[in-house]
Short mmCIF file of C-alpha atoms and ligand atoms in Angstrom, two decimals:
data_model
loop_
_atom_site.label_atom_id
_atom_site.label_comp_id
_atom_site.label_asym_id
_atom_site.label_seq_id
_atom_site.Cartn_x
_atom_site.Cartn_y
_atom_site.Cartn_z
CA MET P 17 0.00 0.00 0.00
CA GLY P 18 1.04 3.64 -0.04
CA THR P 19 0.46 6.72 -2.16
CA LEU P 20 2.29 5.25 -5.18
CA VAL P 21 0.08 2.17 -4.95
CA GLU P 22 -3.07 4.33 -4.68
CA ALA P 23 -2.15 6.08 -7.94
CA GLY P 24 -1.01 2.92 -9.73
CA LEU P 25 -3.97 0.79 -8.66
CA SER P 26 -6.59 3.34 -9.65
CA ALA P 27 -4.90 3.70 -13.06
CA ALA P 28 -4.83 -0.11 -13.46
CA LYS P 29 -8.50 -0.41 -12.54
CA ALA P 30 -9.48 2.34 -15.00
CA ALA P 31 -7.45 0.80 -17.86
CA PRO P 32 -9.20 -1.46 -20.41
CA PRO P 33 -8.88 -5.20 -19.65
CA ASN P 34 -6.18 -7.25 -21.40
CA GLY P 35 -4.21 -4.17 -22.42
CA PRO P 36 -0.72 -3.31 -21.21
CA PRO P 37 -0.63 -1.98 -17.62
CA PRO P 38 -0.71 1.84 -17.41
CA ALA P 39 2.56 3.60 -16.59
CA GLY P 40 1.73 4.36 -12.95
CA PHE P 41 1.09 0.70 -12.26
CA ALA P 42 3.86 -0.67 -14.49
CA SER P 43 6.47 1.29 -12.51
CA LEU P 44 5.53 -0.45 -9.22
CA PRO P 45 7.79 -3.32 -8.16
CA THR P 46 6.82 -6.82 -9.30
CA MET P 47 7.96 -9.92 -7.43
CA LEU P 48 8.60 -12.26 -10.37
CA PRO P 49 10.61 -11.74 -13.55
CA GLU P 50 8.77 -11.88 -16.90
CA GLY P 51 11.06 -14.64 -18.16
CA PRO P 52 13.83 -16.68 -16.58
CA GLY P 53 15.64 -15.16 -13.61
CA ASP P 54 15.35 -14.71 -9.87
CA ALA P 55 12.76 -12.91 -7.72
CA HIS P 56 12.96 -9.11 -7.67
CA GLN P 57 14.30 -7.98 -4.30
CA ASN P 58 12.64 -4.54 -4.54
CA ALA P 59 9.23 -6.27 -4.38
CA ALA P 60 9.98 -9.48 -2.47
CA GLN P 61 11.63 -7.88 0.58
CA PRO P 62 9.83 -5.62 3.06
CA CYS P 63 9.89 -1.96 2.09
CA PHE P 64 8.74 1.03 4.12
CA LEU P 65 9.33 4.40 2.45
CA ASP P 66 8.07 7.81 3.60
CA SER P 67 8.23 9.66 0.30
CA GLU P 68 10.81 7.99 -1.93
CA LYS P 69 10.16 5.70 -4.87
CA PRO P 70 11.15 2.05 -4.39
CA PRO P 71 14.01 0.75 -6.57
CA THR P 72 12.83 -0.32 -10.02
CA ASP P 73 12.65 -3.92 -11.19
CA ALA P 74 15.68 -3.22 -13.39
CA GLU P 75 17.69 -1.98 -10.38
CA ASN P 76 16.39 -5.02 -8.47
CA LYS P 77 17.81 -4.11 -5.08
CA PRO P 78 16.00 -4.17 -1.74
CA CYS P 79 14.79 -1.05 0.02
CA PRO P 80 16.79 0.02 3.10
CA LYS P 81 16.11 -2.32 6.04
CA VAL P 82 14.12 -0.42 8.69
CA PRO P 83 11.75 -1.54 11.47
CA GLN P 84 8.13 -1.67 10.29
CA PRO P 85 6.53 1.70 11.08
CA ALA P 86 2.83 2.26 11.78
CA PHE P 87 0.89 3.01 8.60
CA ASN P 88 -0.07 6.68 8.44
CA GLY P 89 -1.62 6.71 4.97
CA ARG P 90 0.97 9.18 3.68
CA GLN P 91 3.89 6.81 3.12
CA SER P 92 4.80 6.37 -0.55
CA TYR P 93 5.35 2.61 -0.42
CA TYR P 94 4.56 0.19 2.40
CA ASN P 95 5.19 -3.46 1.53
CA SER P 96 5.21 -6.65 3.64
CA GLY P 97 7.49 -8.42 1.21
CA PHE P 98 6.91 -12.06 0.25
CA LEU P 99 4.72 -13.90 2.77
CA PRO P 100 5.18 -17.68 2.64
CA GLU P 101 2.13 -19.90 3.23
CA GLY P 102 1.00 -19.60 6.85
CA LYS P 103 2.88 -16.42 7.65
CA THR P 104 0.91 -13.44 8.93
CA PHE P 105 1.43 -9.73 8.47
CA SER P 106 -0.01 -7.07 10.80
CA VAL P 107 -0.25 -3.35 10.22
CA LYS P 108 -0.63 -0.89 13.05
CA LEU P 109 -2.52 2.22 12.00
CA ALA P 110 -0.84 5.43 13.11
CA ASP P 111 -2.68 7.66 15.57
CA ASP P 112 -2.66 10.49 13.02
CA ILE P 113 -3.95 8.51 10.02
CA THR P 114 -6.82 10.33 8.25
CA ALA P 115 -10.14 8.51 8.08
CA GLY P 116 -10.75 7.20 4.58
CA GLN P 117 -10.06 4.31 2.26
CA TYR P 118 -6.64 2.78 1.73
CA HIS P 119 -6.01 0.24 -0.99
CA TYR P 120 -3.48 -2.56 -1.15
CA TYR P 121 -2.60 -5.30 -3.59
CA CYS P 122 -0.31 -8.29 -4.03
CA ASN P 123 2.80 -7.50 -6.06
CA LEU P 124 3.08 -11.15 -7.07
CA HIS P 125 -0.46 -11.61 -8.45
CA GLY P 126 -1.07 -8.05 -9.65
CA SER P 127 -3.92 -5.54 -9.54
CA GLU P 128 -6.60 -8.27 -9.68
CA MET P 129 -5.66 -9.25 -6.13
CA SER P 130 -6.40 -6.13 -4.14
CA GLY P 131 -8.25 -5.01 -1.06
CA THR P 132 -9.36 -1.95 0.84
CA ILE P 133 -8.93 -0.85 4.44
CA THR P 134 -11.58 1.62 5.53
CA VAL P 135 -10.40 3.73 8.45
CA LYS P 136 -13.15 5.42 10.46
CA ALA P 137 -12.72 8.33 12.81
CA LYS P 138 -12.31 7.46 16.49
CA GLY P 139 -15.72 6.87 18.07
CA GLU P 140 -17.40 6.04 14.76
CA ALA P 141 -18.95 2.58 14.59
CA ILE P 142 -17.33 -0.12 12.47
CA PRO P 143 -19.03 -3.36 11.36
CA SER P 144 -18.80 -6.26 13.79
CA GLN P 145 -16.64 -9.25 12.93
CA ALA P 146 -19.87 -11.23 12.39
CA ASP P 147 -21.05 -8.65 9.82
CA VAL P 148 -17.69 -8.76 8.06
CA ASN P 149 -17.84 -12.57 7.98
CA THR P 150 -21.33 -12.48 6.44
CA THR P 151 -20.25 -10.01 3.75
CA GLY P 152 -17.14 -12.05 3.04
CA ALA P 153 -19.09 -15.29 2.75
CA ALA P 154 -21.50 -13.68 0.28
CA GLN P 155 -18.61 -12.38 -1.84
CA ARG P 156 -16.96 -15.80 -1.79
CA ASP P 157 -20.22 -17.55 -2.78
CA ASP P 158 -20.65 -15.12 -5.65
CA ILE P 159 -17.20 -16.05 -7.03
CA VAL P 160 -17.70 -19.78 -6.49
CA ASN P 161 -21.15 -19.76 -8.11
CA LYS P 162 -19.67 -18.21 -11.26
CA LEU P 163 -16.83 -20.71 -11.36
CA LEU P 164 -18.69 -23.95 -10.54
CA PRO P 165 -20.49 -24.35 -13.90
CA LEU P 166 -17.19 -23.67 -15.69
CA TYR P 167 -15.48 -26.30 -13.57
CA GLU P 168 -18.24 -28.85 -14.28
CA ASN P 169 -18.01 -28.16 -18.03
CA ALA P 170 -14.22 -28.39 -17.95
CA LYS P 171 -14.46 -31.80 -16.22
CA LYS P 172 -16.57 -32.94 -19.19
CA GLY P 173 -13.77 -31.88 -21.53
CA GLN P 174 -15.47 -28.65 -22.58
CA GLY P 175 -12.87 -26.23 -21.25
CA VAL P 176 -10.29 -25.93 -24.02
CA VAL P 177 -10.90 -27.14 -27.57
CA GLY P 178 -8.50 -29.99 -28.30
CA ALA P 179 -7.60 -30.77 -24.67
CA LYS P 180 -9.37 -33.24 -22.39
CA ASN P 181 -7.08 -32.47 -19.46
CA LEU P 182 -6.38 -29.05 -18.02
CA ALA P 183 -3.72 -27.61 -15.74
CA GLY P 184 -5.72 -24.69 -14.40
CA PHE P 185 -8.71 -23.04 -15.96
CA GLY P 186 -10.37 -19.66 -16.00
CA ALA P 187 -12.71 -17.44 -17.91
CA GLU P 188 -13.08 -13.75 -18.62
CA GLY P 189 -15.05 -12.11 -15.83
CA ALA P 190 -15.43 -15.31 -13.79
CA GLY P 191 -12.04 -15.90 -12.25
CA ILE P 192 -9.41 -18.58 -12.08
CA ILE P 193 -9.42 -22.22 -11.00
CA ASP P 194 -6.04 -23.49 -9.83
CA GLU P 195 -6.83 -27.20 -10.18
CA PHE P 196 -5.95 -30.09 -12.41
CA ILE P 197 -9.15 -30.97 -14.26
CA PRO P 198 -10.30 -33.74 -14.16
CA PRO P 199 -8.75 -34.63 -10.79
CA VAL P 200 -8.16 -38.24 -11.90
CA ILE P 201 -7.02 -39.13 -15.42
CA ASP P 202 -7.42 -42.74 -16.58
CA ALA P 203 -4.85 -43.84 -19.15
CA LYS P 204 -3.62 -47.05 -20.77
CA VAL P 205 0.00 -48.21 -20.81
CA GLY P 206 1.66 -46.58 -23.80
CA GLU P 207 -0.92 -43.82 -24.02
CA LYS P 208 0.14 -40.23 -24.45
CA VAL P 209 -1.64 -37.93 -21.97
CA THR P 210 -1.87 -34.25 -22.89
CA TRP P 211 -2.70 -31.26 -20.70
CA ALA P 212 -3.50 -27.73 -21.80
CA VAL P 213 -1.68 -25.37 -19.45
CA VAL P 214 -3.93 -22.44 -18.56
CA GLY P 215 -2.14 -20.07 -16.23
CA PRO P 216 1.16 -20.21 -14.37
CA HIS P 217 1.58 -23.87 -13.40
CA THR P 218 3.89 -26.86 -13.50
CA ILE P 219 2.95 -30.51 -14.12
CA SER P 220 5.37 -32.38 -11.86
CA PHE P 221 5.70 -36.08 -11.01
CA GLY P 222 7.97 -37.49 -8.31
CA ALA P 223 8.75 -34.04 -6.92
CA ASP P 224 10.46 -33.71 -3.54
CA PRO P 225 8.02 -31.81 -1.26
CA SER P 226 10.69 -29.15 -0.64
CA LEU P 227 10.30 -28.09 -4.28
CA GLN P 228 6.82 -26.77 -3.45
CA ASN P 229 8.55 -23.84 -1.78
CA PHE P 230 9.29 -22.36 -5.17
CA LEU P 231 9.99 -19.02 -3.48
CA SER P 232 12.00 -19.01 -0.28
CA VAL P 233 13.46 -16.48 2.11
CA ALA P 234 17.21 -16.84 2.75
CA PRO P 235 18.71 -16.13 6.21
CA ASP P 236 19.84 -12.68 5.01
CA GLY P 237 16.23 -11.82 4.07
CA SER P 238 16.74 -12.09 0.33
CA VAL P 239 14.04 -13.99 -1.56
CA HIS P 240 14.85 -16.50 -4.27
CA LEU P 241 13.11 -18.63 -6.85
CA ASN P 242 14.10 -22.28 -6.68
CA PRO P 243 15.52 -23.09 -10.13
CA LYS P 244 14.70 -26.80 -9.62
CA SER P 245 11.02 -25.95 -9.04
CA MET P 246 10.86 -23.60 -12.00
CA GLY P 247 12.86 -25.52 -14.58
CA PRO P 248 11.88 -28.65 -16.54
CA SER P 249 13.15 -32.02 -15.37
CA GLY P 250 13.56 -35.37 -17.10
CA GLY P 251 12.73 -33.99 -20.54
CA PRO P 252 11.88 -30.85 -22.44
CA GLY P 253 9.89 -28.10 -20.69
CA VAL P 254 6.72 -26.55 -21.98
CA THR P 255 7.11 -23.81 -24.56
CA PRO P 256 5.15 -20.77 -23.34
CA ALA P 257 2.05 -19.48 -25.12
CA GLU P 258 2.73 -17.59 -28.33
CA SER P 259 0.69 -14.58 -27.19
CA THR P 260 0.24 -12.59 -24.01
CA GLY P 261 -2.11 -10.05 -25.62
CA PRO P 262 -5.90 -9.92 -25.58
CA PRO P 263 -7.46 -13.36 -26.06
CA PRO P 264 -8.98 -14.04 -29.51
CA SER P 265 -12.76 -14.36 -29.63
CA GLY P 266 -14.34 -17.80 -29.57
CA PRO P 267 -13.63 -20.79 -27.37
CA PRO P 268 -10.01 -21.13 -26.17
CA LYS P 269 -7.96 -23.69 -28.08
CA LEU P 270 -4.99 -25.93 -27.38
CA GLY P 271 -1.87 -24.62 -29.14
CA ARG P 272 1.64 -26.00 -29.48
CA VAL P 273 2.18 -29.20 -27.45
CA THR P 274 5.60 -30.06 -26.03
CA ASP P 275 6.27 -33.78 -25.77
CA GLY P 276 7.84 -34.36 -22.36
CA GLY P 277 8.75 -37.94 -23.33
CA LYS P 278 8.12 -41.16 -21.44
CA TYR P 279 7.43 -41.67 -17.75
CA ASP P 280 7.57 -45.01 -15.94
CA GLY P 281 6.80 -43.66 -12.46
CA THR P 282 10.39 -43.20 -11.34
CA GLY P 283 12.34 -39.99 -10.88
CA PHE P 284 11.41 -36.34 -11.04
CA LYS P 285 9.61 -35.42 -14.24
CA SER P 286 8.40 -31.85 -14.61
CA SER P 287 7.07 -29.57 -17.32
CA GLY P 288 8.83 -26.61 -15.74
CA PHE P 289 7.08 -23.34 -14.99
CA VAL P 290 4.76 -22.13 -17.71
CA PRO P 291 4.14 -18.38 -17.52
CA PRO P 292 0.56 -17.22 -18.13
CA GLY P 293 -0.36 -16.32 -21.69
CA ALA P 294 -3.34 -15.85 -23.97
CA PRO P 295 -4.87 -18.75 -25.93
CA PRO P 296 -4.03 -20.86 -27.83
CA PHE P 297 -2.75 -22.42 -24.61
CA PRO P 298 0.49 -24.40 -24.59
CA GLY P 299 0.27 -28.14 -24.06
CA TYR P 300 2.45 -30.74 -22.35
CA SER P 301 2.28 -34.46 -22.98
CA LEU P 302 3.73 -37.53 -21.33
CA THR P 303 3.59 -41.17 -22.42
CA PHE P 304 3.07 -43.58 -19.52
CA THR P 305 4.98 -46.81 -20.02
CA LYS P 306 4.06 -48.73 -16.86
CA ALA P 307 0.80 -49.48 -15.04
CA GLY P 308 0.42 -47.66 -11.75
CA THR P 309 -1.15 -44.75 -9.91
CA TYR P 310 0.91 -41.61 -10.24
CA ASN P 311 0.30 -38.50 -8.15
CA TYR P 312 1.43 -35.21 -9.54
CA VAL P 313 1.48 -31.64 -8.31
CA CYS P 314 1.89 -28.06 -9.41
CA LEU P 315 5.02 -26.66 -7.78
CA ILE P 316 3.58 -23.13 -7.82
CA HIS P 317 0.22 -23.76 -6.12
CA PRO P 318 0.66 -25.77 -2.90
CA LYS P 319 -2.80 -27.38 -2.95
CA MET P 320 -2.90 -28.18 -6.68
CA GLY P 321 -2.49 -31.89 -7.32
CA GLY P 322 -3.88 -34.69 -9.49
CA VAL P 323 -3.62 -38.39 -10.24
CA VAL P 324 -2.94 -40.37 -13.41
CA LYS P 325 -4.16 -43.98 -13.17
CA VAL P 326 -2.42 -46.12 -15.78
CA THR P 327 -3.78 -49.62 -16.47
CU1 CU L 8 -0.56 -24.26 -10.46
#
C-alpha cells in the first residue's frame, strides 16, 4: 500500500482489460521476472518508504532495512514483502492517520488481487466481525457460483478445444481455478496424456516436497526462486504461449504441445514453470509406459495436485 500504490492501482483499474498496464502501475515493483531469472528484491523484501520511490525492477535491489513503522496513509510505499504460506502480516494504523479508504494489492499476483482498508474516525462505529464474515461469505459464494459451472463443463472436456485435461482453468469475468481438471485421469499403458496449461503452473511427477517452496526467504532476508522448481526435469519443458495479448474471440484452443517424453513412475519429471499467456494455450504431454497410480502436483500452487491412473 502507499500513495504510489493508490495512484497505480486506480490507473490499473481504470485501464481497459487485457491491455498493457498503465505507466503508474507498471512502474511499481513486481515480485517475479517476466522470463527466466530470480525474484525481484525490490518487491519481495519488506519496504517502508516515507516519500521515496522504491528501486525499479531493473535496479532489483532491496529497500533500506528499517523496522516496520505504523501506517499513516501518507507513506509512498509500504510493503510486507513475500509472505510464505501460513505467515501473517499485521499493520498498526498510526494515531494520526486520516479517516478514509486505503487500498493494497499483491505485487506477485497483480492488480486483480487487491483489497481496501476503511479507516473510520475514532468513536465512529465499524461493522462487527460477524457482519464482516457475512459479507465475506457472500462475496466468496458469488465467485464460487460463477466458477462452478465452468469447472463442471471443464471436467466434461469442454474447457479448451482440443484438450481433455487441463492444468488450471479460467474465464473472462469469472475468475481462475487453480486445479488439475479432471482430478483423476485414466490412461492405458503406452498412451500419451496431454494437458492444456492455462495459467502459471507446472505438471510435476515425483517431486520432492521441498520443491513446493518455489519461493523461499534466505537467512539474510533475500528472496529467491528455486531453479529446480521452476525448470523442466527429465525432458523438455513446456514452450510458453505464443501470445500474451488480448485473447482471440471464440472458445479457447490448445496450441503447441511439447512432448515431455516417457514416464515409468520413477524420478522427477516436470514440465517446468509455464508463464501465463493468452490462448491458444500451450500443451504438455507424457507417455506412460508402466501401469500404476501416479500422483502429480503443481510446484507453484501448494494445494494443486492430481492423479494419473495407468492400467
Ligand atoms: Cu498451479
